Structures are given as C-alpha cells and as structure tokens.
CSV table of C-alpha atoms in Angstrom, one decimal:
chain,number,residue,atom,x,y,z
A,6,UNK,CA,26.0,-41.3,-57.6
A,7,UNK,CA,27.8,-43.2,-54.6
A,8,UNK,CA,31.9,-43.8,-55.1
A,9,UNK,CA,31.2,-47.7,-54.7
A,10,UNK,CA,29.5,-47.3,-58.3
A,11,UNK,CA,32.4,-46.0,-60.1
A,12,UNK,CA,34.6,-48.4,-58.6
A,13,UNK,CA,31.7,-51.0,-60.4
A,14,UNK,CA,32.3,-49.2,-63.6
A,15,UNK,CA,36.0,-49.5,-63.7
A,16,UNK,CA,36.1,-53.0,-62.8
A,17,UNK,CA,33.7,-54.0,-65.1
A,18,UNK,CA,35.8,-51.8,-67.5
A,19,UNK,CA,39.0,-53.7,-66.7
A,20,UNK,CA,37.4,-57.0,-66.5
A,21,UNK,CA,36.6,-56.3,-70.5
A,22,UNK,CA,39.7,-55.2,-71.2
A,23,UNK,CA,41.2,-58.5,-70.4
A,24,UNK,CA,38.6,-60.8,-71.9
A,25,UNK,CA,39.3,-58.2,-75.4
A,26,UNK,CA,43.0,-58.9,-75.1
A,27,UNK,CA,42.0,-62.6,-74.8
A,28,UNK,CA,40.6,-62.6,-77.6
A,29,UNK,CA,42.7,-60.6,-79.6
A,30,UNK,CA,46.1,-62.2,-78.7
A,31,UNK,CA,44.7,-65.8,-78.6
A,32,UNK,CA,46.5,-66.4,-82.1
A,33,UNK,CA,49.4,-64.5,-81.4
A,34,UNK,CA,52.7,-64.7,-78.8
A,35,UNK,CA,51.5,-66.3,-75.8
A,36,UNK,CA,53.7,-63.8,-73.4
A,37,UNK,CA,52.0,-60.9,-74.6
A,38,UNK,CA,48.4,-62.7,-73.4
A,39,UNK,CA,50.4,-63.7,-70.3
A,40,UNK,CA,51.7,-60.0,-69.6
A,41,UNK,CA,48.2,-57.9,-70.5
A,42,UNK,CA,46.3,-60.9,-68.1
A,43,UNK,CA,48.4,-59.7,-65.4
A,44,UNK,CA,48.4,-55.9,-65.8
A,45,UNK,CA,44.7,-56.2,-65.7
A,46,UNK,CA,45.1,-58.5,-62.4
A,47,UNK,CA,47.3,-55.9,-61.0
A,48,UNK,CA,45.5,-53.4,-61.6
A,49,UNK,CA,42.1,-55.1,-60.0
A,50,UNK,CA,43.9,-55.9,-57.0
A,51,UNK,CA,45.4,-52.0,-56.7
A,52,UNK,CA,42.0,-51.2,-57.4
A,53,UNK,CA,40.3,-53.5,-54.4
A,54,UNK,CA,43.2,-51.7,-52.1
A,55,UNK,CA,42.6,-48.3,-53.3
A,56,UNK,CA,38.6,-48.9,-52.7
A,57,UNK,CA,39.2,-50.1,-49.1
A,58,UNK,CA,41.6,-47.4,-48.4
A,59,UNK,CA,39.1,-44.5,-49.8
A,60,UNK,CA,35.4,-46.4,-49.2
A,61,UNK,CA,36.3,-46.7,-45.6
A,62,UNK,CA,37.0,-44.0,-44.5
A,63,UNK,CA,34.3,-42.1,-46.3
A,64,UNK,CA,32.0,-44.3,-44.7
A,65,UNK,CA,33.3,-43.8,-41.1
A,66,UNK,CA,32.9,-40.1,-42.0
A,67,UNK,CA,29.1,-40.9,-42.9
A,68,UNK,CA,28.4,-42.6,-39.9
A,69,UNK,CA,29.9,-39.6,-38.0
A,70,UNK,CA,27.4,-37.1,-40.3
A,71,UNK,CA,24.5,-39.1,-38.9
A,72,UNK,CA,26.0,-39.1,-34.8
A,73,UNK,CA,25.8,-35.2,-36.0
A,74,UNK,CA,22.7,-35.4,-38.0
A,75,UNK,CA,20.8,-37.2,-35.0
A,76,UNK,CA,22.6,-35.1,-32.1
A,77,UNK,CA,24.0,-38.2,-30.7
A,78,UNK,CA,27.6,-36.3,-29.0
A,79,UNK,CA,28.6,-39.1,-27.0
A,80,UNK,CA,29.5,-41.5,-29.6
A,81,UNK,CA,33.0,-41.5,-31.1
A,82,UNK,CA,35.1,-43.1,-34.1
A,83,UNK,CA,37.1,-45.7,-34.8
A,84,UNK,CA,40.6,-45.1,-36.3
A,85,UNK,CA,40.8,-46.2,-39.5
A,86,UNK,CA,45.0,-46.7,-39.9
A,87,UNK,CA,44.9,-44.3,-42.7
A,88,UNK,CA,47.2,-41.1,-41.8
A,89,UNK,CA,44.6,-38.3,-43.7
A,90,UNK,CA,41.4,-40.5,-42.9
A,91,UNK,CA,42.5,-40.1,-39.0
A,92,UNK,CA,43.4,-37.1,-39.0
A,93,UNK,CA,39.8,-36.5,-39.7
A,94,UNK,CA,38.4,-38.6,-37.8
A,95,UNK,CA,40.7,-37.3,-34.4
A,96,UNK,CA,39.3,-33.7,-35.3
A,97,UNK,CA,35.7,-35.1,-35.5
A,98,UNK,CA,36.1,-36.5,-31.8
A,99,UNK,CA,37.0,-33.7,-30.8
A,100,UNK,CA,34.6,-31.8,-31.9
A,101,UNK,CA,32.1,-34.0,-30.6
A,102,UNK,CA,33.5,-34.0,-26.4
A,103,UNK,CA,33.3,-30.2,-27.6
A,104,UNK,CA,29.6,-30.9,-28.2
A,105,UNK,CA,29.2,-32.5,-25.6
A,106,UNK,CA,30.4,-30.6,-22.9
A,107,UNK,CA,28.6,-27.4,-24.4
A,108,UNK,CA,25.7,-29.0,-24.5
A,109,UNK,CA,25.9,-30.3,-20.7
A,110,UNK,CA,27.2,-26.6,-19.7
A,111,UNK,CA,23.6,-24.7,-21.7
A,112,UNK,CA,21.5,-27.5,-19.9
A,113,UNK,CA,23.1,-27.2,-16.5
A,114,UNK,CA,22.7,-23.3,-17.0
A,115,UNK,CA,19.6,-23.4,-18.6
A,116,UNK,CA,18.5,-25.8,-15.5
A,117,UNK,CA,19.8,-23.1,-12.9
A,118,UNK,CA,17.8,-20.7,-15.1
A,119,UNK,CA,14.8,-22.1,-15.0
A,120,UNK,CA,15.1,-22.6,-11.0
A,121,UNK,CA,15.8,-18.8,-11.1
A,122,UNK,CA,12.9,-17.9,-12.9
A,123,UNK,CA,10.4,-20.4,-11.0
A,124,UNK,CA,11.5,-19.7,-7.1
A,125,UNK,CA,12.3,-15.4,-7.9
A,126,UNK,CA,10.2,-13.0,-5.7
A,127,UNK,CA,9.6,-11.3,-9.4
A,128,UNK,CA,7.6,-11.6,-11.3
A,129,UNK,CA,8.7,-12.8,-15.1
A,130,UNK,CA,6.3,-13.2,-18.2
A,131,UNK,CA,8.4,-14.4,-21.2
A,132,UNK,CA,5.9,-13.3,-24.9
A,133,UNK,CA,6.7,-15.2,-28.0
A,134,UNK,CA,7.5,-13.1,-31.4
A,135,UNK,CA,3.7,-13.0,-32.1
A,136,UNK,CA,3.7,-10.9,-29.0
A,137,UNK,CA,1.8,-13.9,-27.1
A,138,UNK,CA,3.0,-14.8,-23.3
A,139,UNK,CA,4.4,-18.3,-23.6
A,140,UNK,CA,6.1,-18.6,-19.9
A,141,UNK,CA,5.2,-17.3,-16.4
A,142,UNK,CA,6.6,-18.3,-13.6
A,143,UNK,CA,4.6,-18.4,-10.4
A,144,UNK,CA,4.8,-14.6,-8.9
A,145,UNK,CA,4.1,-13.6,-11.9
A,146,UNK,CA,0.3,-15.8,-11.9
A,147,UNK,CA,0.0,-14.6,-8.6
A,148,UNK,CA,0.4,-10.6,-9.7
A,149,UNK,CA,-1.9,-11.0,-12.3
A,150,UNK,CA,-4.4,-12.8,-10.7
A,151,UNK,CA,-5.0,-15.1,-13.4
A,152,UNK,CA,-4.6,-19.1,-14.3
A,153,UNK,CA,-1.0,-20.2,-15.8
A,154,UNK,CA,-3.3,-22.5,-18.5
A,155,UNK,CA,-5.5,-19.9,-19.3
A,156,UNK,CA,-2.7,-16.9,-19.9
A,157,UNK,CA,-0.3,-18.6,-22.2
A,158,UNK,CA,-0.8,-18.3,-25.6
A,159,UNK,CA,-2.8,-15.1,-25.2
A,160,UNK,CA,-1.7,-11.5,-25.3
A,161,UNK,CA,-1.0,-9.7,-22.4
A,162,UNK,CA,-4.3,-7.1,-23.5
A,163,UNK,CA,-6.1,-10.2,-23.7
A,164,UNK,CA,-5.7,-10.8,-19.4
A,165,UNK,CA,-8.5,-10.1,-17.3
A,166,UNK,CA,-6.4,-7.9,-15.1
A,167,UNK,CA,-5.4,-4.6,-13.9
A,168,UNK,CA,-2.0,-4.9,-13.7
A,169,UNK,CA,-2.0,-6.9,-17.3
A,170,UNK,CA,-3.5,-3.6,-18.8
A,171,UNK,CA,-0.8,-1.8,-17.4
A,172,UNK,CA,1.6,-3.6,-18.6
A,173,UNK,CA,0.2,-3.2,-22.4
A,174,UNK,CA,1.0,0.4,-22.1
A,175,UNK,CA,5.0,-0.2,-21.8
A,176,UNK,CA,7.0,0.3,-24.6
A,177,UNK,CA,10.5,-1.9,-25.0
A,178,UNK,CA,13.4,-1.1,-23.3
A,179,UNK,CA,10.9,0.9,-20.6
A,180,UNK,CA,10.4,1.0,-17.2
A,181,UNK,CA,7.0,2.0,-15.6
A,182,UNK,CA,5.5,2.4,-11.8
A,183,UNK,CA,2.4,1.7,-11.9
A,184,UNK,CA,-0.2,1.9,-8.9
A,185,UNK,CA,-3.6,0.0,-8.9
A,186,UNK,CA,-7.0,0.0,-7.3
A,187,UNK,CA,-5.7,-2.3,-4.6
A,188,UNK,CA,-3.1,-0.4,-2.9
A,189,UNK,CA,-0.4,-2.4,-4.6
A,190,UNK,CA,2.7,-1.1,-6.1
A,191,UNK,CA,4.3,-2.4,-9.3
A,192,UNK,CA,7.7,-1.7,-11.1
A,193,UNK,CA,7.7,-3.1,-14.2
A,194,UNK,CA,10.0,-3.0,-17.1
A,195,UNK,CA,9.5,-4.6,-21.0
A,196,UNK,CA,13.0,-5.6,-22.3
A,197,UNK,CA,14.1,-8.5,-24.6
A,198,UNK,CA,16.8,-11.3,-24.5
A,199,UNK,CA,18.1,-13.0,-28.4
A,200,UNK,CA,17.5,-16.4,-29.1
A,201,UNK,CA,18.3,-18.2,-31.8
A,202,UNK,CA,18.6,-14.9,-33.8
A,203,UNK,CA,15.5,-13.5,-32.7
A,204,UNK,CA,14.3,-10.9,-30.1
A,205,UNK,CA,12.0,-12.2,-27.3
A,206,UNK,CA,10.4,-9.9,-25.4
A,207,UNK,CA,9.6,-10.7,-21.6
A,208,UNK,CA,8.3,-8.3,-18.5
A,209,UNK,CA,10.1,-8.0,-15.1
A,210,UNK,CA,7.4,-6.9,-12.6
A,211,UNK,CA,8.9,-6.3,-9.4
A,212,UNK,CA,6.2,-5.8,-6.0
A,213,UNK,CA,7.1,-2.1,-4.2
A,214,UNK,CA,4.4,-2.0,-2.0
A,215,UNK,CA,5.6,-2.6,1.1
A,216,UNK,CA,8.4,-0.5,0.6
A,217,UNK,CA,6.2,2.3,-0.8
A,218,UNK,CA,3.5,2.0,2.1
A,219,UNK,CA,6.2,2.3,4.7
A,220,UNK,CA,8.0,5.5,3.1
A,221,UNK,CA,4.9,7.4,2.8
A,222,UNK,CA,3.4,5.8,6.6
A,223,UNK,CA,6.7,7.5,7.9
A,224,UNK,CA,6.3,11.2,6.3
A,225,UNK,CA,2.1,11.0,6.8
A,226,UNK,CA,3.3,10.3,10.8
A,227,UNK,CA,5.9,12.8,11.0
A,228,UNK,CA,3.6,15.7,9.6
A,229,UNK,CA,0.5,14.4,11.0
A,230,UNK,CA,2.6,14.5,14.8
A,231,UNK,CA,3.9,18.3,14.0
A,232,UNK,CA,0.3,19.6,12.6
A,233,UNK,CA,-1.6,18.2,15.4
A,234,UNK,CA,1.0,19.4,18.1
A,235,UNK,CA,1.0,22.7,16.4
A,236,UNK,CA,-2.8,23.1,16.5
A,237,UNK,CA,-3.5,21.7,19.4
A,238,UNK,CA,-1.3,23.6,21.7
A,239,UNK,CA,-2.7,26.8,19.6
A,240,UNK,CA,-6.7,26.3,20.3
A,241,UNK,CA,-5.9,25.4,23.2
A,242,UNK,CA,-4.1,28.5,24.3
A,243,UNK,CA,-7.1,29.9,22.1
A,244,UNK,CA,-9.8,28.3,23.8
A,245,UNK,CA,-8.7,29.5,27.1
A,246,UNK,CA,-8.5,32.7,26.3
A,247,UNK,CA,-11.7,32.9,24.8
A,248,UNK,CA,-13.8,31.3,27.3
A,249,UNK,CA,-12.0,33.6,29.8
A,250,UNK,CA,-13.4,36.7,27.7
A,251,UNK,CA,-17.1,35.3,27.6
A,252,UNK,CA,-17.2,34.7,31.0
A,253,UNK,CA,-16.3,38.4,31.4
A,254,UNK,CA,-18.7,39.8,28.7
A,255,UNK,CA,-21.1,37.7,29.9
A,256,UNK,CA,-22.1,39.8,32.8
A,257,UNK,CA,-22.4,43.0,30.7
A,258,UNK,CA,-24.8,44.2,29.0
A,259,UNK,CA,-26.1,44.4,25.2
A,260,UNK,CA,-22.8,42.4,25.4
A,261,UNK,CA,-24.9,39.1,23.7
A,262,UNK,CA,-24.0,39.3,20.0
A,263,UNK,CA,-20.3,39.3,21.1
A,264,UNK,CA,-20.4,36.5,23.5
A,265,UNK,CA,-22.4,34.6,20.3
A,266,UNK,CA,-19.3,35.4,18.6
A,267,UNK,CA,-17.3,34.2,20.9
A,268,UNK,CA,-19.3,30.9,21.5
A,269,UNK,CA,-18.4,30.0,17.8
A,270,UNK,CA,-14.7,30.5,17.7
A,271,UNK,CA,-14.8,28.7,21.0
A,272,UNK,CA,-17.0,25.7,19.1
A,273,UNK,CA,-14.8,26.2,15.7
A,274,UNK,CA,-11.4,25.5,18.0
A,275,UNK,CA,-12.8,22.5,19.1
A,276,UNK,CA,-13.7,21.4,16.0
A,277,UNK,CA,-10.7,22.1,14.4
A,278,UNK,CA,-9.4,19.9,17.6
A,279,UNK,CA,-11.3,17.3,16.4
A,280,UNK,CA,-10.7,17.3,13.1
A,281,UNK,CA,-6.8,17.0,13.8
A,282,UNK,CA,-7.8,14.3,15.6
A,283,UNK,CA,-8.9,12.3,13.2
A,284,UNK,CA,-6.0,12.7,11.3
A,285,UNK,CA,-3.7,11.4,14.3
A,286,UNK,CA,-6.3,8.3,15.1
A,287,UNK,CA,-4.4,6.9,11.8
A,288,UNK,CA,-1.3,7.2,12.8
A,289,UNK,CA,-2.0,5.3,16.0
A,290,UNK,CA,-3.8,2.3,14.8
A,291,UNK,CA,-3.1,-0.4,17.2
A,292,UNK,CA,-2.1,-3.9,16.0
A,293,UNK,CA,-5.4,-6.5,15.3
A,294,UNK,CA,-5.8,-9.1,18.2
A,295,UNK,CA,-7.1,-11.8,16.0
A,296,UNK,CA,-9.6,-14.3,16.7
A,297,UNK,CA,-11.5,-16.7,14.8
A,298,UNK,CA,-14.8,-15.0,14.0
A,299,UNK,CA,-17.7,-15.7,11.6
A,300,UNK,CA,-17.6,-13.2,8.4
A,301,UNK,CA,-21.3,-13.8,8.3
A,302,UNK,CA,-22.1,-12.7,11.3
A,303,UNK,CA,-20.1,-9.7,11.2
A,304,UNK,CA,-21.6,-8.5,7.8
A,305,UNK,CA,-24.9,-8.8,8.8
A,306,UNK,CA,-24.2,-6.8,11.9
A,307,UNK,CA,-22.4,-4.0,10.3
A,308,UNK,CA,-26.0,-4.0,7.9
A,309,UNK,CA,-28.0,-4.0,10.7
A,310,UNK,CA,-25.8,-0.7,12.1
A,311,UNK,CA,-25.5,1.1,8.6
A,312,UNK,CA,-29.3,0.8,7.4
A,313,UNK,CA,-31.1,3.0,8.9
A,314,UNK,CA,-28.3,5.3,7.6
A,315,UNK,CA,-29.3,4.3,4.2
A,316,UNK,CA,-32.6,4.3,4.5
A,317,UNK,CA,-32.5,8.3,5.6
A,318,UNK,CA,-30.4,9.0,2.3
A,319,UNK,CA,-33.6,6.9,0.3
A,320,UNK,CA,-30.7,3.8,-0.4
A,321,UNK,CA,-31.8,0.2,-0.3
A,322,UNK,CA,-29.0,-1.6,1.2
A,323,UNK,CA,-29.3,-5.8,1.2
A,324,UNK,CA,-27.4,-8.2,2.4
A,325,UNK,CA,-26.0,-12.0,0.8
A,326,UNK,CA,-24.6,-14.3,2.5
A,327,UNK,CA,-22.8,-17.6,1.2
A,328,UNK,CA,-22.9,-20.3,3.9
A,329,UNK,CA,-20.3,-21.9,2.4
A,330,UNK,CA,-18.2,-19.0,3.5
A,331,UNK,CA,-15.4,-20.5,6.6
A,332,UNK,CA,-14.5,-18.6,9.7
A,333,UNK,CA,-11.8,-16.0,9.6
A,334,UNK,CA,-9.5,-14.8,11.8
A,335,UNK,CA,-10.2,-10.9,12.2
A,336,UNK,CA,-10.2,-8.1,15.1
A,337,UNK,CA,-13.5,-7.6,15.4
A,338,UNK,CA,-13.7,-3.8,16.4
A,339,UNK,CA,-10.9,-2.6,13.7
A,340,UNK,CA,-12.8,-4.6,10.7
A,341,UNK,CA,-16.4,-3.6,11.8
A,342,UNK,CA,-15.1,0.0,11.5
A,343,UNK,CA,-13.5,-0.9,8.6
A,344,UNK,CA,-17.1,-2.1,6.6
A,345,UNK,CA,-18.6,0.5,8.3
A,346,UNK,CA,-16.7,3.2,6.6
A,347,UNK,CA,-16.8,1.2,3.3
A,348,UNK,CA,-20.6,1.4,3.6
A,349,UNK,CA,-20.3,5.2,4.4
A,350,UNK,CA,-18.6,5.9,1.2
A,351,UNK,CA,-20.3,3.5,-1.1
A,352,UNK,CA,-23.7,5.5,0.1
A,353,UNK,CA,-22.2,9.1,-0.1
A,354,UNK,CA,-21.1,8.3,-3.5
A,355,UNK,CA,-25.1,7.6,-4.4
A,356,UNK,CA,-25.7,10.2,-2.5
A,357,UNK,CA,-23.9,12.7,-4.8
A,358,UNK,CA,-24.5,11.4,-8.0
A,359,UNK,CA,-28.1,12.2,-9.9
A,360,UNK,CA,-29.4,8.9,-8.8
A,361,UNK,CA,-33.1,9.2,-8.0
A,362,UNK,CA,-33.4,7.9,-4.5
A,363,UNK,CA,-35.3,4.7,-5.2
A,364,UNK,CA,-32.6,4.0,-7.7
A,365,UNK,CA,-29.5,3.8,-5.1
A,366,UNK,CA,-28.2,0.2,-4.0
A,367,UNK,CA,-26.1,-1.0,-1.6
A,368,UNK,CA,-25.1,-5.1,-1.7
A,369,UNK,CA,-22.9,-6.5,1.4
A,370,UNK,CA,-21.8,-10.3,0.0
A,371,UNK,CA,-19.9,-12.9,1.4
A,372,UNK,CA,-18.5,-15.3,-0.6
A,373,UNK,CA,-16.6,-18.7,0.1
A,374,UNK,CA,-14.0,-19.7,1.1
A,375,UNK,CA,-13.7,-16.6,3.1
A,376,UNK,CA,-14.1,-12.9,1.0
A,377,UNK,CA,-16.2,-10.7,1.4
A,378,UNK,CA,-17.6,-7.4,-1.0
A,379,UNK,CA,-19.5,-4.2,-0.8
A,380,UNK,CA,-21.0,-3.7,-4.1
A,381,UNK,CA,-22.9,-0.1,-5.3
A,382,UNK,CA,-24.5,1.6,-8.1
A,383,UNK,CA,-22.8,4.9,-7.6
A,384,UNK,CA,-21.1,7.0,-10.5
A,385,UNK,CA,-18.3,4.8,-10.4
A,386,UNK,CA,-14.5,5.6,-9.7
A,387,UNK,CA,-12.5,7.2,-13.0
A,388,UNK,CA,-9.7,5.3,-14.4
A,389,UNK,CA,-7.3,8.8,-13.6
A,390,UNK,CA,-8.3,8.0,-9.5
A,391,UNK,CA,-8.0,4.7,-9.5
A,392,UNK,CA,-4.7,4.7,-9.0
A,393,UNK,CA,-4.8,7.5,-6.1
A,394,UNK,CA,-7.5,6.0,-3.7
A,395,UNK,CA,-5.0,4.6,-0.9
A,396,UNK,CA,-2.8,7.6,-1.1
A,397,UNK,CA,-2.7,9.3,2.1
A,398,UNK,CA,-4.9,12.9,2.0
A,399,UNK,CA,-6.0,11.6,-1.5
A,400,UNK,CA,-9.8,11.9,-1.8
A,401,UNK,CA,-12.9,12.1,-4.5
A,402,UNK,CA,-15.4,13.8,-2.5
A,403,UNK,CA,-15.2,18.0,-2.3
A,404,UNK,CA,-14.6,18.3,1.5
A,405,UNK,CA,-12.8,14.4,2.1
A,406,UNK,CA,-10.1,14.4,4.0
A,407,UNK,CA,-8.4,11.3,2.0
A,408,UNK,CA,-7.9,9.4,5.8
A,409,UNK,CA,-10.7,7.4,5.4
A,410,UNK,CA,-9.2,4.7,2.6
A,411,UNK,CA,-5.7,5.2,4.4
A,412,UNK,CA,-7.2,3.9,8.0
A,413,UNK,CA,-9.0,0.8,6.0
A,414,UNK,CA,-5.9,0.4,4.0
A,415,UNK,CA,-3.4,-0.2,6.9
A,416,UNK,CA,-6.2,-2.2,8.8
A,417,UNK,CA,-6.8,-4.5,6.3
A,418,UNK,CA,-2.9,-4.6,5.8
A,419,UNK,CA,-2.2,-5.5,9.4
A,420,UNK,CA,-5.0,-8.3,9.0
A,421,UNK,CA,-3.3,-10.0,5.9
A,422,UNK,CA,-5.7,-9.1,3.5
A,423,UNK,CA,-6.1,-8.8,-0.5
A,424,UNK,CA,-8.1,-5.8,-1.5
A,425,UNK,CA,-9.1,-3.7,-4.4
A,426,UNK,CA,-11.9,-1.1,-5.5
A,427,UNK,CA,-12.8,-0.5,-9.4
A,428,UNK,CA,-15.3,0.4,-11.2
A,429,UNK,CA,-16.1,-3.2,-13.6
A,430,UNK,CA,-17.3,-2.6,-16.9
A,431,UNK,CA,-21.2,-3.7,-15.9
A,432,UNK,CA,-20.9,-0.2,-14.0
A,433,UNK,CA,-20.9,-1.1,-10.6
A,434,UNK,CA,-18.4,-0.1,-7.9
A,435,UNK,CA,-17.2,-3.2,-6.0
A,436,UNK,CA,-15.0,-2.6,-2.8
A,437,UNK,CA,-13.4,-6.6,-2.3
A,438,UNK,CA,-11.9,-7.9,0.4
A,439,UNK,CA,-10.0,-11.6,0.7
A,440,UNK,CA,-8.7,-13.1,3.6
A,441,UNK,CA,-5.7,-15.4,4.0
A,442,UNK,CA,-7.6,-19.2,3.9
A,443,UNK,CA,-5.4,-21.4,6.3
C-alpha cells in the first residue's frame, strides 16, 4: 500500500481521538478538553509537515524511476529543500548526464562502427545465436554472390554458394584459405564478439587473389624463363649437331636405319622446342586492346571454328544466343582463343569419359546483359580439383600440361572478368564467364 494511505489512517485515527476526548471530557474541567483539542491539532499539523517533507520527495524520486524506466536521460530534478531528499536527488542527476553521455559515446561508436563495417574491403557476416546470418555488409553480398534479403535469416549452409559452403566447414576461433572454382582466393576466419552476455559469432572473409595470382605469376615466369633458356640453348646445340651427322651418314651406305634415328631425335628436339614454347607464350601474354564487340557474334564464330572438331570426336555442339545480350568491350583475338580452348577441353573431357558418341554435348550460351557460358555433359570436375584448376601446371587430363586454364585465367583477368567452372548438382560442367556491364 502507498505512504499517502497511512498518513489517511492516522489522521482519521487522530481526528477520533479528539471527537472521543469530546465526548468524554464534555462534563468535566473545561481545560483538560481545551489541552487534549490542541494536542490533537498539533499533532495534525506536525503530521501535514511531516507528510510534505516525506511525500515529496518520494515522489520526486518516482518521477525520476519513470525518466529511468522510459530511458529518458536528458531530464533532470528539481531540488526539493530537504538536505537527505537532495542529496538524492543531486546523485540521481548525476547519474543521469552519466547516462547520457554513455549513451551518446556507444551511439557515436556504434555509428563509426557500422560505417566500418558497410565501406570495409572485407567482407563481414555477423550470425545470430541460432547460428542464422543476421548482418552483411556489402563485400560480403558481393563474395557470396547472393541477395542481402534473401541471406538473412538463413544459415550460412543454407547459401547457394561456393564460398558459403566453405565457410560451413570453419570451426570458431579458425582461420581457413580456401580456393574456389573461380580462381578466387579467400581468407576467412569464424570468431565471436559478447553482447549483452552472449557470444555472437561473425566471419571475416578477406579477398587474396590478386595478391596470390601475382606471387605465383612471378615464380611460374622466373622458372618458365630459366627452363626454356636451358632447353633451348641445349636442342639447339643438339639439333645442329645432329643434322650435321645425317648429312654425313647420309651419303653412306646401309647407313638408313641410323639416319632414321637420327631424323627422330632431330624431330623430338624440335618438339620438345615447341613444347617449351608453349609454356613461355604464357608468360608473354600481351595486354587486351579493347573494343566494343558483339558477344554474339563472336560465340557463333568460335562454333563455327570448333565444330567440325566436334563433330570428328561424334560431339553435338549447339549454339544459344540471347539477343537481349549488349555489346562488350573485349580483344577479340585473346578471347576467341580463349573459347576456343574452353571448347577444346569441354570436348576432351567427353572425349575421355565412357560417353557413347551420340551421347556427348557441347552448349555455347550467351546470356544478357552481357555473360556468356560453355556448358557440357562430361564426367564432371571432383570437388578435391576444383579448387586446383587455375593453378599454374595443375591439370586433370594424363598428359595436360596445366597452361591451358592459366593462359584463360590471366586473359580473362586482364579483360575484367568474373569466372568460375563447377560441376552443378544437375551433372553438367558449366565453364561461365561475366563481363563488367558499364
């Protein structure tokens, strides 16, 4: 019960006494009515002095429990000229500007915060305690490929992307590498940050790909350079020497199996040449003069080029086009080559599997705004090589040089482009490429 009713009580109380003592000394001396009437009057005047000096400032201290209950810290009290009820009420003020100022200090970090998290070249997914993302900020969308609106609230296992399934397999307090299907280089790392007495968890996903591309570009180069300056100079001295010899066995007779022999090691040099070659023609990849160019036009001429090549190996290769799909600015020799040799390997990848020969198919599509993707029915890439196809000397096939991915890799680079090659869970092998839309 509220103070202000037992005040009620003991004036009601008091009020009693001095109608009883009315009654009772009515007959009796009049100065003993006189005195007890005025005690009791005292008494309810001490009383009405006593309630304003204790009522008050209880209630001032109310009104400050509901500036605290409703979080209202600017608001302040009123002295009430009583020495204990202000010392309260100073310490209350106080404590509110205390309030206050914290309160502007966490939103002013928590503003700078925020900025961090939404401008950092990082990506940042914050999970809730039921292990469900409930923040990204934008580098992290783009890493993963997938809509803001349609990734929070789910799990990361629950993302329709590589790098998302990666991320499922790092434990807290971990930090992981991780390379996918499109070249692309991740370090990633699970930790956790308190609030409100609870751990959060949240992923740091930091690109390395560029930094990664140009540390291994520089040691492929450097032994690339010494092997081919190596071999060359040695067939070369080989060659010579060789050719001399023939030319001198030549003229003698039953001297023909020899100068057979000969012929070969003279041919096998050459190769060897050759194959070197190849291996330096990477290295030297000039930079793309871009031009405007139709991505239409282009597939269908790189069809037109590869299907008789197809057709040899029994492979039906077909052609889509979306006419939707805009012009894109390209190097038209470097990318030609470039779908060239990613129609090359989807059909020796048919080639070698089991597929009967009416079986194998090869789809060039275009699709707008401006991407284009070479799709086959091959065995399909493993899950363990996925992460190894744009490695330099990295290759699937039993005599693959692992250049062939490298060239397209650092063309498509120099171009701008977003790639990747997976096997998709309806078993077909798609090779996708994206151009920069301007």
């Amino acid at each position: 019960m509220r103070i202000k009713f037992f005040f009620f009580i003991l004036v009601v109380l008091l009020l009693a006494l001095g109608v009883y003592m009315g009654f009772v000394f009515r007959d009796g001396s009049r100065l003993y009515l006189l005195l007890g009437e005025a005690a009791v009057a005292l008494i309810l005047i001490y009383l009405s002095v006593f309630y304003r000096k204790i009522v008050k400032p209880l209630n001032t201290i109310g009104n400050g429990m509901d500036l605290l209950r409703e979080q209202d810290f600017s608001s302040r009290l009123s002295p009430v000229g009583q020495y204990e009820a202000d010392r309260i009420v100073n310490i209350f003020n106080r404590m509110m500007e205390q309030l206050k100022n914290e309160r502007l200090r966490m939103r002013e970090q928590n503003s700078f915060l925020e900025l961090l998290i939404q401008a950092s070249p990082m990506g940042v997914v914050i999970l809730s305690l039921g292990e469900k993302i409930s923040q990204l900020n934008p580098m992290a969308v783009k890493m993963l490929g997938v809509p803001a609106a349609s990734a929070v609230g789910k799990q990361v296992k629950m993302l329709e992307s590589s790098l998302a399934a990666e991320l499922d397999t790092i434990d807290n307090e971990e930090t992981k590498v991780v390379r996918l299907s499109d070249a692309n280089v991740y370090k990633c790392t699970r930790s956790y940050f308190i609030d409100c007495g609870f751990k959060h968890p949240f992923y740091l996903i930091e690109r390395m790909t560029d930094e990664v591309m140009r540390v291994e570009k520089k040691a492929y180069e450097k032994v690339i350079r010494m092997i081919a300056h190596e071999v060359n100079n040695t067939t070369a001295g080989i060659t010579s020497t060789l050719d001399t010899v023939g030319q001198a066995l030549a003229s003698e007779t039953g001297m023909e199996d020899l100068c057979e022999v000969m012929r070969v090691c003279v041919e096998r040099c050459y190769s060897m040449s050759r194959f070197i070659t190849r291996f330096a023609d990477v290295v030297k990849i000039p930079e793309p003069n871009l031009a405007h160019l139709s991505l239409n036009e282009m597939a269908a001429a790189c069809k037109r080029f590869m299907e008789g090549m197809c057709a040899d190996a029994g492979i039906c290769l077909r052609l889509e086009c979306d006419g939707q799909v805009k012009p894109v600015k390209m190097d038209a020799p470097l990318f030609e080559q470039v779908l060239v040799n990613i129609i090359k390997n989807a059909a020796e990848s048919i080639s070698s599997s089991e597929r009967t020969r009416q079986d194998g198919q090869i789809t060039v599509r275009t699709l707008a705004p401006a991407s284009v993707e070479v799709v086959d029915n091959g065995p399909g890439i493993s899950k363990e090589a996925e992460s190894k196809l744009f490695t330099p000397f990295f290759s699937t096939k039993p005599n693959g040089q692992g250049i062939g991915l490298v060239f397209i890799r650092e063309v498509l680079s120099k171009h701008g482009c977003a790639f990747s090659l997976r096997t998709y869970a309806d078993g077909l092998t798609r090779f996708r490429i994206f151009f920069p839309v301007s």
